[in-house]
Backbone as numpy.savetxt, mean C-alpha at the origin, in Angstrom:
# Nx Ny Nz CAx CAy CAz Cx Cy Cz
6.77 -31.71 -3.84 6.12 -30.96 -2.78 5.02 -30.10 -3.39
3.41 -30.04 -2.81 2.83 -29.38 -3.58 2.77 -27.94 -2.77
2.23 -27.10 -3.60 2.06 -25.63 -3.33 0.83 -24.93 -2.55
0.99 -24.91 -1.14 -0.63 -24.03 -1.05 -0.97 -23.51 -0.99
-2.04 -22.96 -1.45 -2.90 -21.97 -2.48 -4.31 -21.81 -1.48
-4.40 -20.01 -1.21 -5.35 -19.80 -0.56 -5.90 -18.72 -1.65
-7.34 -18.92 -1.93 -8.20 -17.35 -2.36 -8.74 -16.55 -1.61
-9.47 -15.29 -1.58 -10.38 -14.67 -1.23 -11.35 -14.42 -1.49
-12.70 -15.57 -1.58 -13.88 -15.53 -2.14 -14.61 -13.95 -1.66
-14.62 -13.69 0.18 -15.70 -12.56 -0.15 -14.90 -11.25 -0.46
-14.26 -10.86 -1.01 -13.69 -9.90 -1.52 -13.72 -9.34 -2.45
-14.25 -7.79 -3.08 -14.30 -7.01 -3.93 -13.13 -5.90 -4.14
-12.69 -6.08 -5.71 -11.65 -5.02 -5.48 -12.74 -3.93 -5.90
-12.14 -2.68 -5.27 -11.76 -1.00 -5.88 -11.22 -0.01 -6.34
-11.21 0.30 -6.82 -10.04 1.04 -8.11 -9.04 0.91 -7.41
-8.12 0.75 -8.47 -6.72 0.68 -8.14 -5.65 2.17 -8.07
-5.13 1.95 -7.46 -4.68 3.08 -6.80 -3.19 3.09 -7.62
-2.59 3.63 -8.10 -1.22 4.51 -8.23 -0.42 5.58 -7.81
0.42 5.50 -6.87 0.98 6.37 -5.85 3.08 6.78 -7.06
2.87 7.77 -7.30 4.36 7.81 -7.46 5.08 8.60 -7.11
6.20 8.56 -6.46 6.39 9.05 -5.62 8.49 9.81 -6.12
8.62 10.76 -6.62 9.29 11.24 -7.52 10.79 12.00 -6.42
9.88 12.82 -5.38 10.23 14.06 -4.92 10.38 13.74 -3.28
10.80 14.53 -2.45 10.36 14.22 -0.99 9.55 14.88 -0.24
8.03 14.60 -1.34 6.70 14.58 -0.96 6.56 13.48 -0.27
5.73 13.52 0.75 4.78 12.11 1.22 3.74 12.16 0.48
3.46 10.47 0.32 1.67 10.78 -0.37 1.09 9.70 0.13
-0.26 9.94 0.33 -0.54 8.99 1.45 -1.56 8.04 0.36
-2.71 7.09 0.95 -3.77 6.96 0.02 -5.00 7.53 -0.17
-5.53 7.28 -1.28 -6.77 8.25 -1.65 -8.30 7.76 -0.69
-9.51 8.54 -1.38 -10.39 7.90 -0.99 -11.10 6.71 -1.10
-10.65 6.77 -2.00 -11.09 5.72 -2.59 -10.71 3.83 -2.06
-9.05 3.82 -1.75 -8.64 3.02 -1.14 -8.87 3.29 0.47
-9.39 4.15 1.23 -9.45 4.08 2.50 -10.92 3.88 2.91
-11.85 3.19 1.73 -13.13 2.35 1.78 -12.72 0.91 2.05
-11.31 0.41 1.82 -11.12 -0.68 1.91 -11.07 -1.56 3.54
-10.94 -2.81 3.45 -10.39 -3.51 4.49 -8.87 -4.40 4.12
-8.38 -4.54 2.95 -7.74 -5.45 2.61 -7.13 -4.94 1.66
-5.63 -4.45 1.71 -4.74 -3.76 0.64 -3.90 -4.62 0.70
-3.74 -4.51 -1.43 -2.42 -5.53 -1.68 -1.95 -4.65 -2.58
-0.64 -4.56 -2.22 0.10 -3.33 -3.03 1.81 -3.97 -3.10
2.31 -3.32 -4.47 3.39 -3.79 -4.75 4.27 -2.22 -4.96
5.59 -2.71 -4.44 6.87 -1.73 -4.80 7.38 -2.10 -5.63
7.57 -0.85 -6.72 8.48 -0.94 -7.99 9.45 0.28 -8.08
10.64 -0.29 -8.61 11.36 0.57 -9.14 12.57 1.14 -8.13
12.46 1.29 -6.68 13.06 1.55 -5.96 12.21 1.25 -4.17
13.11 1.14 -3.53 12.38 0.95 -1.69 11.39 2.24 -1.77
10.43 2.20 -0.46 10.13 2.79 -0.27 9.55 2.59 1.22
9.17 4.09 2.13 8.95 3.87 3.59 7.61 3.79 3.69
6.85 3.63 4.98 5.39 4.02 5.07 5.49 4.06 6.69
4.43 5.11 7.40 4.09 5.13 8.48 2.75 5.14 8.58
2.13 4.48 9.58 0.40 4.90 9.26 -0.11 5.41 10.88
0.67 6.33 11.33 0.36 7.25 12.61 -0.02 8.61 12.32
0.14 8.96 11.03 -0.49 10.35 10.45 1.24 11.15 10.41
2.35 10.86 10.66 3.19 11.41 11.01 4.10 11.08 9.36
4.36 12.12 8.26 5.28 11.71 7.43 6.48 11.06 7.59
6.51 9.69 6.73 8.19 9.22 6.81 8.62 10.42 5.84
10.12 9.57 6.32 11.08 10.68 5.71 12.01 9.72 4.75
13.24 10.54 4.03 14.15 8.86 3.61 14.46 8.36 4.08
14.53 8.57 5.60 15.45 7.50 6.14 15.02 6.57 7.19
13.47 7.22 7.68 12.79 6.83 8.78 11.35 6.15 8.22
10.62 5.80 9.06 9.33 5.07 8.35 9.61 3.13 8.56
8.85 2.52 8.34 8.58 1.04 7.83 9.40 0.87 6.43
9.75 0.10 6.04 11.16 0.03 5.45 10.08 -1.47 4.31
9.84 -0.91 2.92 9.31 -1.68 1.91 10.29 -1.89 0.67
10.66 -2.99 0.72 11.49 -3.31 -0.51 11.03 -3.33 -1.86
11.86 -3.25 -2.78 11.06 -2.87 -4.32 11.48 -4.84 -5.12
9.98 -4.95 -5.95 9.84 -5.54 -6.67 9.24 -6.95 -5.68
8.69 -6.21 -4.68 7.96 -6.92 -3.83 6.14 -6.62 -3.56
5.15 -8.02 -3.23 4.18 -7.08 -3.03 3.93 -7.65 -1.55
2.75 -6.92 -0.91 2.84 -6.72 0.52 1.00 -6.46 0.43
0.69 -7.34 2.07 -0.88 -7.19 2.28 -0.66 -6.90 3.61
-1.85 -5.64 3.40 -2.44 -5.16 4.65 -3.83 -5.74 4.65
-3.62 -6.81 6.12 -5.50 -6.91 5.97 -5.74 -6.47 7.42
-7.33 -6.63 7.87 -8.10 -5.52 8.59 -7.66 -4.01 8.23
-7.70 -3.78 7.31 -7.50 -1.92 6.82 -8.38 -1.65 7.25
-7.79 -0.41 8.38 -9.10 0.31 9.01 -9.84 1.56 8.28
-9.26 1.61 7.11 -9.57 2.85 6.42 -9.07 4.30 6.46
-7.71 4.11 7.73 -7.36 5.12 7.68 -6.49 5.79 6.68
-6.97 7.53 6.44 -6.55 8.35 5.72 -4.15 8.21 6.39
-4.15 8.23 7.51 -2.72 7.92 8.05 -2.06 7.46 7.23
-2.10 6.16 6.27 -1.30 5.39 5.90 -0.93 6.46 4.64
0.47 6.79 4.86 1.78 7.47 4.08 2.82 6.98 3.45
3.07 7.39 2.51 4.44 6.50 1.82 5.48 7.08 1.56
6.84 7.12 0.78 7.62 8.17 1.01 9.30 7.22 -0.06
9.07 7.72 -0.77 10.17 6.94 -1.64 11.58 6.80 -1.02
12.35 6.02 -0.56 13.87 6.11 0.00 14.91 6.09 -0.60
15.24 5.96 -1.65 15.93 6.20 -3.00 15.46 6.71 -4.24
16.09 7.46 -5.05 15.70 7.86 -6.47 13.95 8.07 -6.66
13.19 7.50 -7.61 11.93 7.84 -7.89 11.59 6.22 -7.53
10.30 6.19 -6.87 9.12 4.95 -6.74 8.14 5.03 -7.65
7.52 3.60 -7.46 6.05 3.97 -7.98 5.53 2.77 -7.22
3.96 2.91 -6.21 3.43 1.63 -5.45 2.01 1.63 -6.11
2.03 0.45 -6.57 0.31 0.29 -7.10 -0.37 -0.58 -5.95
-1.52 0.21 -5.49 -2.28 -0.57 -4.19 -3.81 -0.82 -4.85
-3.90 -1.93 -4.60 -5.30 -2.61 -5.18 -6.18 -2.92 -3.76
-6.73 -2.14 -3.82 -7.91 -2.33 -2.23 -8.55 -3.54 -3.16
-9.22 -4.00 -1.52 -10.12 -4.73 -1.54 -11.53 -4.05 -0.40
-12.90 -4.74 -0.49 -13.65 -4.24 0.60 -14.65 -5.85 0.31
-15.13 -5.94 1.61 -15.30 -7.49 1.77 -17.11 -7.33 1.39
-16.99 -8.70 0.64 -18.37 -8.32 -0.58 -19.66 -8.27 0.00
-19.77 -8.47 1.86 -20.84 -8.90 2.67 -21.73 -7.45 2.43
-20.36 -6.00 2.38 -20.40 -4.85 2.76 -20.80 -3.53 1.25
């Protein structure tokens, strides 16, 4: 059975982002990633939540992200909203924007 395989020709990444998340701080993303349209970001180390209504998750509430998984947001509207929020012990999510190369 073969495997299929899609790229993203018009796509530029932008710095990559490192979120860690220790304490029961929320931390949302920077500026830098909310230039994007297209986030691919991975959970390590432990779950973690996200809400993107401007409203902090908490541990127990939020969108529910499993660890040692990665996950795409595409059409990113750039909003500052999107929050994260560790649900066990310490996280760490590395999010690699993208912004589409037309732009």
């Amino acid at each position: 059975m073969s495997v299929l395989r899609r790229g993203w020709s018009a796509l530029s990444p932008l710095a990559l982002q490192t979120i860690t998340l220790a304490n029961s701080t929320a931390l949302g993303v920077n500026s830098t990633t909310r230039g994007a349209h297209v986030l691919h970001f991975s959970v390590e180390t432990n779950d973690v939540r996200y809400r993107s209504d401007g409203t902090n998750p908490a541990l127990t509430t939020g969108v529910l992200l499993q660890k040692d998984m990665d996950y795409w947001f595409l059409n990113y509207n750039g909003t500052s909203k999107l929050i994260f929020q560790r649900s066990t012990g310490s996280a760490k999510i590395y999010i690699q924007p993208y912004q589409y190369t037309a732009e």
